PDB file of C-alpha atoms and ligand atoms in Angstrom:
ATOM      1  CA  MET D   1       1.838 -13.768  -6.135  1.00 71.00           C
ATOM      2  CA  ARG D   2       0.187  -9.975  -6.658  1.00 92.00           C
ATOM      3  CA  LEU D   3      -2.194  -9.389  -3.791  1.00 98.00           C
ATOM      4  CA  ALA D   4      -1.072  -7.812  -0.881  1.00 98.00           C
ATOM      5  CA  VAL D   5      -3.674  -7.371   1.702  1.00 98.00           C
ATOM      6  CA  ASN D   6      -4.101  -3.732   3.740  1.00 98.00           C
ATOM      7  CA  VAL D   7      -5.281  -4.931   7.636  1.00 98.00           C
ATOM      8  CA  ASP D   8      -5.607  -1.526   8.735  1.00 98.00           C
ATOM      9  CA  HIS D   9      -9.625  -1.165   8.692  1.00 98.00           C
ATOM     10  CA  PHE D  10      -9.583  -4.187  10.694  1.00 98.00           C
ATOM     11  CA  ALA D  11      -7.926  -2.686  13.649  1.00 98.00           C
ATOM     12  CA  THR D  12      -9.658   0.719  12.507  1.00 98.00           C
ATOM     13  CA  LEU D  13     -13.206  -1.697  13.938  1.00 97.00           C
ATOM     14  CA  ARG D  14     -11.165  -2.773  16.951  1.00 98.00           C
ATOM     15  CA  GLU D  15     -10.412   0.688  18.038  1.00 97.00           C
ATOM     16  CA  ALA D  16     -14.037   1.861  17.300  1.00 97.00           C
ATOM     17  CA  ARG D  17     -14.617   0.152  20.703  1.00 97.00           C
ATOM     18  CA  LYS D  18     -11.098   0.000  22.320  1.00 96.00           C
ATOM     19  CA  SER D  19     -11.381  -3.590  22.011  1.00 96.00           C
ATOM     20  CA  LYS D  20      -9.162  -6.316  21.401  1.00 97.00           C
ATOM     21  CA  GLU D  21     -10.975  -7.553  17.898  1.00 97.00           C
ATOM     22  CA  PRO D  22     -11.361  -7.700  15.165  1.00 98.00           C
ATOM     23  CA  ASP D  23      -7.159  -8.659  15.657  1.00 98.00           C
ATOM     24  CA  PRO D  24      -5.511  -7.126  12.599  1.00 98.00           C
ATOM     25  CA  VAL D  25      -2.988 -10.285  12.985  1.00 98.00           C
ATOM     26  CA  LEU D  26      -5.563 -12.948  13.091  1.00 98.00           C
ATOM     27  CA  ALA D  27      -7.054 -11.378   9.430  1.00 98.00           C
ATOM     28  CA  ALA D  28      -3.546 -11.391   8.257  1.00 98.00           C
ATOM     29  CA  LEU D  29      -2.650 -14.693   9.091  1.00 98.00           C
ATOM     30  CA  LEU D  30      -6.043 -15.897   7.696  1.00 98.00           C
ATOM     31  CA  ALA D  31      -5.195 -13.255   4.585  1.00 98.00           C
ATOM     32  CA  GLU D  32      -2.163 -15.022   4.184  1.00 98.00           C
ATOM     33  CA  GLN D  33      -3.815 -18.793   4.233  1.00 98.00           C
ATOM     34  CA  ALA D  34      -6.745 -17.552   1.559  1.00 98.00           C
ATOM     35  CA  GLY D  35      -3.549 -16.944  -0.834  1.00 98.00           C
ATOM     36  CA  ALA D  36      -2.436 -13.291   0.211  1.00 98.00           C
ATOM     37  CA  GLY D  37       1.295 -12.969  -1.101  1.00 98.00           C
ATOM     38  CA  GLY D  38       1.800 -10.158   1.375  1.00 98.00           C
ATOM     39  CA  ILE D  39       0.784  -8.217   4.397  1.00 98.00           C
ATOM     40  CA  VAL D  40       0.242  -4.565   4.436  1.00 98.00           C
ATOM     41  CA  CYS D  41      -0.209  -2.155   7.205  1.00 98.00           C
ATOM     42  CA  HIS D  42       0.070   1.923   7.997  1.00 98.00           C
ATOM     43  CA  ILE D  43       0.968   3.284  11.298  1.00 98.00           C
ATOM     44  CA  ARG D  44      -0.172   6.574  11.947  1.00 96.00           C
ATOM     45  CA  GLY D  45       1.300   9.141  14.072  1.00 93.00           C
ATOM     46  CA  ASP D  46      -1.509   9.461  15.973  1.00 94.00           C
ATOM     47  CA  ARG D  47      -2.269   5.582  16.305  1.00 96.00           C
ATOM     48  CA  ARG D  48      -5.709   5.770  15.394  1.00 94.00           C
ATOM     49  CA  HIS D  49      -5.928   2.282  13.950  1.00 96.00           C
ATOM     50  CA  ILE D  50      -2.377   0.215  13.592  1.00 98.00           C
ATOM     51  CA  LYS D  51       0.195   0.544  16.996  1.00 98.00           C
ATOM     52  CA  GLU D  52       3.527  -0.813  17.357  1.00 98.00           C
ATOM     53  CA  ARG D  53       2.023  -4.282  19.321  1.00 98.00           C
ATOM     54  CA  ASP D  54       0.534  -4.715  16.042  1.00 98.00           C
ATOM     55  CA  LEU D  55       3.632  -4.535  14.197  1.00 98.00           C
ATOM     56  CA  PHE D  56       5.911  -6.862  16.560  1.00 98.00           C
ATOM     57  CA  MET D  57       3.366  -9.682  16.315  1.00 98.00           C
ATOM     58  CA  LEU D  58       2.706  -8.749  12.488  1.00 98.00           C
ATOM     59  CA  ARG D  59       6.753  -9.460  12.321  1.00 98.00           C
ATOM     60  CA  GLN D  60       6.967 -12.569  14.840  1.00 98.00           C
ATOM     61  CA  THR D  61       3.964 -14.334  12.870  1.00 98.00           C
ATOM     62  CA  ILE D  62       2.999 -13.719   8.995  1.00 98.00           C
ATOM     63  CA  LYS D  63       4.976 -16.197   6.803  1.00 97.00           C
ATOM     64  CA  THR D  64       4.960 -13.846   3.576  1.00 97.00           C
ATOM     65  CA  LYS D  65       6.189 -10.132   3.198  1.00 97.00           C
ATOM     66  CA  LEU D  66       5.508  -7.077   5.634  1.00 98.00           C
ATOM     67  CA  ASN D  67       4.925  -3.969   4.452  1.00 98.00           C
ATOM     68  CA  ILE D  68       4.923  -0.816   7.235  1.00 98.00           C
ATOM     69  CA  GLU D  69       3.300   2.625   5.169  1.00 98.00           C
ATOM     70  CA  MET D  70       4.351   5.339   7.381  1.00 98.00           C
ATOM     71  CA  ALA D  71       5.406   9.139   6.935  1.00 97.00           C
ATOM     72  CA  ALA D  72       9.316  10.045   6.679  1.00 97.00           C
ATOM     73  CA  THR D  73       9.953  11.253  10.403  1.00 97.00           C
ATOM     74  CA  ALA D  74      12.346  10.180  12.629  1.00 97.00           C
ATOM     75  CA  GLU D  75      10.106   8.764  14.879  1.00 97.00           C
ATOM     76  CA  MET D  76       8.425   6.031  12.117  1.00 98.00           C
ATOM     77  CA  LYS D  77      12.354   5.753  11.100  1.00 98.00           C
ATOM     78  CA  LYS D  78      13.275   4.203  14.561  1.00 98.00           C
ATOM     79  CA  ILE D  79      10.014   2.130  14.466  1.00 98.00           C
ATOM     80  CA  ALA D  80      10.863   0.946  11.202  1.00 98.00           C
ATOM     81  CA  LEU D  81      14.314  -0.020  12.030  1.00 98.00           C
ATOM     82  CA  GLU D  82      13.157  -1.754  15.297  1.00 98.00           C
ATOM     83  CA  VAL D  83      10.526  -4.204  13.138  1.00 98.00           C
ATOM     84  CA  LYS D  84      12.626  -4.466  10.064  1.00 98.00           C
ATOM     85  CA  PRO D  85       9.776  -5.143   7.363  1.00 98.00           C
ATOM     86  CA  GLU D  86      10.723  -6.261   3.854  1.00 98.00           C
ATOM     87  CA  ILE D  87       9.366  -2.945   2.865  1.00 98.00           C
ATOM     88  CA  VAL D  88       8.664   0.484   4.381  1.00 98.00           C
ATOM     89  CA  SER D  89       6.275   2.557   1.709  1.00 98.00           C
ATOM     90  CA  LEU D  90       6.816   6.282   2.420  1.00 98.00           C
ATOM     91  CA  VAL D  91       3.442   8.190   2.452  1.00 97.00           C
ATOM     92  CA  PRO D  92       2.242  11.993   2.992  1.00 96.00           C
ATOM     93  CA  GLU D  93       0.185  12.342   6.011  1.00 92.00           C
ATOM     94  CA  LYS D  94      -2.034  14.669   7.245  1.00 83.00           C
ATOM     95  CA  PRO D  95      -3.317  14.592  10.995  1.00 79.00           C
ATOM     96  CA  ASP D  96      -7.232  14.934   9.633  1.00 82.00           C
ATOM     97  CA  GLU D  97      -7.313  13.121   6.458  1.00 83.00           C
ATOM     98  CA  LEU D  98      -9.771  10.147   6.320  1.00 85.00           C
ATOM     99  CA  THR D  99      -7.055   8.007   3.885  1.00 83.00           C
ATOM    100  CA  THR D 100      -3.863   8.917   2.338  1.00 82.00           C
ATOM    101  CA  GLU D 101      -4.832  12.143   0.415  1.00 84.00           C
ATOM    102  CA  GLY D 102      -2.259  11.775  -2.880  1.00 91.00           C
ATOM    103  CA  GLY D 103       1.238  10.830  -3.611  1.00 96.00           C
ATOM    104  CA  LEU D 104       4.198  12.280  -1.981  1.00 96.00           C
ATOM    105  CA  GLN D 105       6.073  14.707  -3.094  1.00 95.00           C
ATOM    106  CA  VAL D 106       9.318  13.955  -3.691  1.00 96.00           C
ATOM    107  CA  VAL D 107      10.246  16.473  -6.256  1.00 94.00           C
ATOM    108  CA  GLN D 108       9.997  19.047  -3.165  1.00 91.00           C
ATOM    109  CA  GLN D 109      12.115  17.284  -0.560  1.00 94.00           C
ATOM    110  CA  SER D 110      14.627  15.258  -2.379  1.00 94.00           C
ATOM    111  CA  ASN D 111      17.844  15.987  -0.244  1.00 95.00           C
ATOM    112  CA  PHE D 112      15.888  14.827   2.826  1.00 96.00           C
ATOM    113  CA  LEU D 113      14.503  11.818   1.444  1.00 97.00           C
ATOM    114  CA  GLN D 114      17.770  10.323  -0.207  1.00 97.00           C
ATOM    115  CA  SER D 115      19.420  10.550   3.400  1.00 97.00           C
ATOM    116  CA  HIS D 116      16.080   9.244   5.401  1.00 98.00           C
ATOM    117  CA  ILE D 117      15.770   6.197   2.338  1.00 98.00           C
ATOM    118  CA  GLN D 118      19.329   5.360   2.943  1.00 98.00           C
ATOM    119  CA  ALA D 119      19.189   5.018   6.650  1.00 98.00           C
ATOM    120  CA  LEU D 120      16.501   2.653   6.210  1.00 98.00           C
ATOM    121  CA  GLN D 121      18.033   0.420   3.126  1.00 98.00           C
ATOM    122  CA  GLU D 122      20.834   0.112   5.501  1.00 98.00           C
ATOM    123  CA  GLY D 123      19.247  -1.595   8.346  1.00 98.00           C
ATOM    124  CA  GLY D 124      18.658  -4.074   5.148  1.00 98.00           C
ATOM    125  CA  ILE D 125      14.839  -2.758   4.442  1.00 98.00           C
ATOM    126  CA  ARG D 126      13.844  -1.956   0.665  1.00 98.00           C
ATOM    127  CA  VAL D 127      12.248   1.174   0.596  1.00 98.00           C
ATOM    128  CA  SER D 128       8.823   2.499  -1.916  1.00 98.00           C
ATOM    129  CA  ILE D 129       7.507   5.771  -2.050  1.00 98.00           C
ATOM    130  CA  PHE D 130       4.005   6.190  -2.617  1.00 98.00           C
ATOM    131  CA  VAL D 131       3.852   8.303  -5.921  1.00 98.00           C
ATOM    132  CA  ASP D 132       0.996  10.218  -8.247  1.00 97.00           C
ATOM    133  CA  PRO D 133       1.229   9.256 -11.966  1.00 97.00           C
ATOM    134  CA  ASP D 134       3.000  12.266 -12.354  1.00 97.00           C
ATOM    135  CA  LEU D 135       6.358  12.042 -14.339  1.00 96.00           C
ATOM    136  CA  GLU D 136       8.010  14.218 -12.515  1.00 97.00           C
ATOM    137  CA  GLN D 137       7.846  13.056  -9.472  1.00 97.00           C
ATOM    138  CA  ILE D 138       8.677   9.595 -10.480  1.00 96.00           C
ATOM    139  CA  GLU D 139      11.879  10.772 -12.208  1.00 96.00           C
ATOM    140  CA  ALA D 140      12.669  12.006  -8.548  1.00 97.00           C
ATOM    141  CA  CYS D 141      12.006   8.745  -6.893  1.00 96.00           C
ATOM    142  CA  ARG D 142      14.610   7.113  -9.083  1.00 94.00           C
ATOM    143  CA  ARG D 143      17.327  10.304  -7.778  1.00 95.00           C
ATOM    144  CA  VAL D 144      16.454   9.568  -4.063  1.00 97.00           C
ATOM    145  CA  GLY D 145      17.360   5.866  -4.498  1.00 97.00           C
ATOM    146  CA  VAL D 146      13.785   3.635  -3.757  1.00 97.00           C
ATOM    147  CA  ASP D 147      13.546   0.423  -4.633  1.00 97.00           C
ATOM    148  CA  LEU D 148       9.937   0.378  -6.113  1.00 97.00           C
ATOM    149  CA  ILE D 149       7.266   2.866  -6.304  1.00 98.00           C
ATOM    150  CA  GLU D 150       3.791   2.152  -5.760  1.00 98.00           C
ATOM    151  CA  ILE D 151       1.677   4.286  -8.078  1.00 98.00           C
ATOM    152  CA  ASN D 152      -1.381   5.640  -6.722  1.00 98.00           C
ATOM    153  CA  THR D 153      -4.108   4.879  -8.434  1.00 98.00           C
ATOM    154  CA  SER D 154      -6.928   7.124  -6.716  1.00 97.00           C
ATOM    155  CA  SER D 155      -7.116   9.167  -9.169  1.00 97.00           C
ATOM    156  CA  TYR D 156      -8.764   6.035 -11.407  1.00 98.00           C
ATOM    157  CA  ALA D 157     -10.593   4.896  -8.669  1.00 98.00           C
ATOM    158  CA  GLU D 158     -12.711   8.071  -8.055  1.00 97.00           C
ATOM    159  CA  ALA D 159     -13.277   9.289 -12.002  1.00 97.00           C
ATOM    160  CA  GLY D 160     -16.512  10.470 -12.324  1.00 94.00           C
ATOM    161  CA  THR D 161     -16.896   9.382 -15.755  1.00 96.00           C
ATOM    162  CA  HIS D 162     -16.520   6.791 -18.227  1.00 96.00           C
ATOM    163  CA  GLN D 163     -14.051   9.068 -20.254  1.00 97.00           C
ATOM    164  CA  GLU D 164     -12.214  10.538 -16.871  1.00 97.00           C
ATOM    165  CA  ARG D 165     -11.196   6.948 -16.086  1.00 97.00           C
ATOM    166  CA  LEU D 166     -10.156   6.128 -19.066  1.00 97.00           C
ATOM    167  CA  ASN D 167      -8.011   9.321 -18.691  1.00 98.00           C
ATOM    168  CA  ALA D 168      -6.746   8.207 -15.506  1.00 98.00           C
ATOM    169  CA  LEU D 169      -5.652   4.888 -16.989  1.00 98.00           C
ATOM    170  CA  GLU D 170      -3.431   6.234 -19.416  1.00 98.00           C
ATOM    171  CA  ARG D 171      -1.662   8.273 -16.942  1.00 98.00           C
ATOM    172  CA  VAL D 172      -1.011   5.053 -14.882  1.00 98.00           C
ATOM    173  CA  LYS D 173       0.285   3.420 -17.648  1.00 98.00           C
ATOM    174  CA  GLU D 174       2.338   6.495 -18.528  1.00 98.00           C
ATOM    175  CA  ALA D 175       4.216   6.206 -15.264  1.00 97.00           C
ATOM    176  CA  ILE D 176       4.506   2.412 -15.249  1.00 97.00           C
ATOM    177  CA  GLY D 177       6.363   2.495 -18.311  1.00 97.00           C
ATOM    178  CA  LEU D 178       8.764   5.520 -16.942  1.00 97.00           C
ATOM    179  CA  GLY D 179       9.368   3.308 -13.432  1.00 97.00           C
ATOM    180  CA  ARG D 180       9.956   0.249 -15.691  1.00 96.00           C
ATOM    181  CA  ARG D 181      12.398   2.248 -18.038  1.00 96.00           C
ATOM    182  CA  MET D 182      14.122   3.505 -14.869  1.00 95.00           C
ATOM    183  CA  GLY D 183      14.491  -0.176 -13.574  1.00 95.00           C
ATOM    184  CA  LEU D 184      12.699   0.088 -10.849  1.00 96.00           C
ATOM    185  CA  GLU D 185       9.781  -2.577  -9.428  1.00 97.00           C
ATOM    186  CA  ILE D 186       6.109  -1.464  -9.854  1.00 98.00           C
ATOM    187  CA  HIS D 187       3.135  -1.578  -7.430  1.00 98.00           C
ATOM    188  CA  ALA D 188      -0.133  -0.262  -7.669  1.00 98.00           C
ATOM    189  CA  GLY D 189      -3.055   0.968  -4.738  1.00 98.00           C
ATOM    190  CA  HIS D 190      -5.309   3.210  -3.243  1.00 98.00           C
ATOM    191  CA  GLY D 191      -9.138   3.007  -3.745  1.00 98.00           C
ATOM    192  CA  LEU D 192      -9.095  -0.178  -5.779  1.00 98.00           C
ATOM    193  CA  ASP D 193     -12.041  -2.720  -5.439  1.00 98.00           C
ATOM    194  CA  TYR D 194     -13.961  -5.822  -6.712  1.00 98.00           C
ATOM    195  CA  TYR D 195     -15.070  -3.545  -9.584  1.00 97.00           C
ATOM    196  CA  ASN D 196     -12.499  -1.267 -10.862  1.00 97.00           C
ATOM    197  CA  ILE D 197      -9.290  -4.177 -10.778  1.00 97.00           C
ATOM    198  CA  ARG D 198      -9.674  -5.864 -13.954  1.00 96.00           C
ATOM    199  CA  PRO D 199      -8.262  -3.162 -16.829  1.00 96.00           C
ATOM    200  CA  LEU D 200      -5.309  -2.518 -13.939  1.00 97.00           C
ATOM    201  CA  ALA D 201      -4.939  -6.505 -13.258  1.00 96.00           C
ATOM    202  CA  ALA D 202      -4.350  -6.792 -17.209  1.00 96.00           C
ATOM    203  CA  ILE D 203      -1.064  -4.767 -17.014  1.00 96.00           C
ATOM    204  CA  GLN D 204       1.806  -6.989 -16.336  1.00 94.00           C
ATOM    205  CA  GLU D 205       4.518  -4.788 -15.242  1.00 96.00           C
ATOM    206  CA  ILE D 206       2.413  -4.054 -12.078  1.00 97.00           C
ATOM    207  CA  SER D 207       4.065  -6.715  -9.939  1.00 97.00           C
ATOM    208  CA  GLU D 208       1.856  -6.082  -6.849  1.00 97.00           C
ATOM    209  CA  PHE D 209      -1.712  -4.560  -5.528  1.00 98.00           C
ATOM    210  CA  SER D 210      -2.158  -3.096  -2.399  1.00 98.00           C
ATOM    211  CA  ILE D 211      -5.856  -3.476  -1.562  1.00 98.00           C
ATOM    212  CA  GLY D 212      -7.256  -2.507   1.827  1.00 98.00           C
ATOM    213  CA  PHE D 213     -10.726  -1.279   2.550  1.00 98.00           C
ATOM    214  CA  ALA D 214     -12.718  -3.149  -0.323  1.00 98.00           C
ATOM    215  CA  ILE D 215     -11.297  -6.419   1.096  1.00 98.00           C
ATOM    216  CA  VAL D 216     -12.010  -5.466   4.514  1.00 98.00           C
ATOM    217  CA  ALA D 217     -15.546  -4.361   3.373  1.00 98.00           C
ATOM    218  CA  ARG D 218     -15.815  -7.639   1.951  1.00 98.00           C
ATOM    219  CA  ALA D 219     -14.542  -9.609   4.511  1.00 98.00           C
ATOM    220  CA  ALA D 220     -17.214  -8.208   6.877  1.00 98.00           C
ATOM    221  CA  ILE D 221     -20.221  -9.693   5.318  1.00 98.00           C
ATOM    222  CA  VAL D 222     -18.466 -13.074   3.471  1.00 98.00           C
ATOM    223  CA  GLY D 223     -15.496 -13.714   5.890  1.00 98.00           C
ATOM    224  CA  VAL D 224     -11.890 -12.984   4.971  1.00 98.00           C
ATOM    225  CA  ASP D 225     -10.955 -16.376   3.153  1.00 98.00           C
ATOM    226  CA  ARG D 226     -13.612 -15.717   0.535  1.00 98.00           C
ATOM    227  CA  ALA D 227     -13.148 -11.838   0.219  1.00 98.00           C
ATOM    228  CA  VAL D 228      -9.412 -12.289  -0.252  1.00 98.00           C
ATOM    229  CA  ARG D 229     -10.052 -15.594  -2.650  1.00 98.00           C
ATOM    230  CA  GLU D 230     -12.455 -13.405  -4.836  1.00 98.00           C
ATOM    231  CA  MET D 231     -10.047 -10.671  -5.090  1.00 98.00           C
ATOM    232  CA  ILE D 232      -6.934 -12.981  -5.724  1.00 98.00           C
ATOM    233  CA  GLN D 233      -8.805 -14.653  -8.744  1.00 97.00           C
ATOM    234  CA  LEU D 234      -9.714 -10.808 -10.033  1.00 97.00           C
ATOM    235  CA  VAL D 235      -6.039  -9.643  -9.626  1.00 97.00           C
ATOM    236  CA  GLU D 236      -4.396 -12.921 -11.343  1.00 93.00           C
ATOM    237  CA  SER D 237      -7.122 -13.493 -13.975  1.00 84.00           C
ATOM    238  CA  LYS D 238      -5.596 -14.115 -17.525  1.00 68.00           C
ATOM    239  CA  SER D 239      -9.260 -12.962 -19.422  1.00 60.00           C
ATOM    240  CA  HIS D 240      -9.722  -9.280 -18.405  1.00 58.00           C
TER     241      HIS D 240
HETATM  242  N1  PXP Z   1      -1.483   1.977  -0.603  1.00 80.17           N
HETATM  243  C1  PXP Z   1      -0.907   3.144   0.131  1.00 80.17           C
HETATM  244  C2  PXP Z   1      -0.069   3.814  -0.193  1.00 80.17           C
HETATM  245  C3  PXP Z   1      -2.318   3.193   0.986  1.00 80.17           C
HETATM  246  O1  PXP Z   1      -2.094   4.473   1.919  1.00 80.17           O
HETATM  247  C4  PXP Z   1      -3.189   2.719   1.154  1.00 80.17           C
HETATM  248  C5  PXP Z   1      -4.791   2.988   2.158  1.00 80.17           C
HETATM  249  O2  PXP Z   1      -3.854   3.049   3.356  1.00 80.17           O
HETATM  250  C6  PXP Z   1      -3.574   1.652   0.328  1.00 80.17           C
HETATM  251  C7  PXP Z   1      -2.661   1.558  -1.279  1.00 80.17           C
HETATM  252  C8  PXP Z   1      -5.473   1.194   0.080  1.00 80.17           C
HETATM  253  O3  PXP Z   1      -5.832   2.003  -0.026  1.00 80.17           O
HETATM  254  P1  PXP Z   1      -7.420   0.843   0.047  1.00 80.17           P
HETATM  255  O4  PXP Z   1      -7.610   0.664   1.609  1.00 80.17           O
HETATM  256  O5  PXP Z   1      -8.626   2.054  -0.407  1.00 80.17           O
HETATM  257  O6  PXP Z   1      -7.211  -0.311  -0.947  1.00 80.17           O
END
């Protein structure tokens, strides 16, 4: 199953009123019932959406896989080792960004990342790095010992022209090729929606898509079940 649903923005809506609803945990359970193969969430330093309570409740309730996105900090490592998700995805984080801006700079901090990743793995957690489709950064991912990589698809998703989109798709494919040759499992995500997913869904080497905003936005109109089922249909479709 290739769709993992990111539930952050159910929590964004909850926090807009500092309310109890919508509960991202309930949304995650509904997403699983609709067929999602995993649940993703991002605990940020400022706790603007997902909080510790959500992580512990997700850990106790979901039946598929929990993938927690986080910065590579001591505070987050401690949380990960307590919650013990199946996967930790290391992402860069800036306090004022609207969403994650770009992949992690791996080359520049490879010594630090290597020991950080090892500590998480010793706690029984598989580690992913969110990385741009940049061959040098992907090479470095192998050196720091990750189990898998998530290719950042935002340059593809945000391309202004058809040609730019084709170029970005080509870069994503090259990045996937290198990742596979290095023996890494490949995930992809960021900015993917019901309109731009098809060309990526055709790439069989991508074992999982991590999609959040588009699904939450559609769920607000048609409900979680339908929003998730419609995305699964696109991701799994054999006729692209
Ligand atoms: N992957 C990573 C690493 C992310 O940070 C995000 C956004 O939280 C996503 C995937 C999902 O992106 P979107 O919400 O645009 O689908």
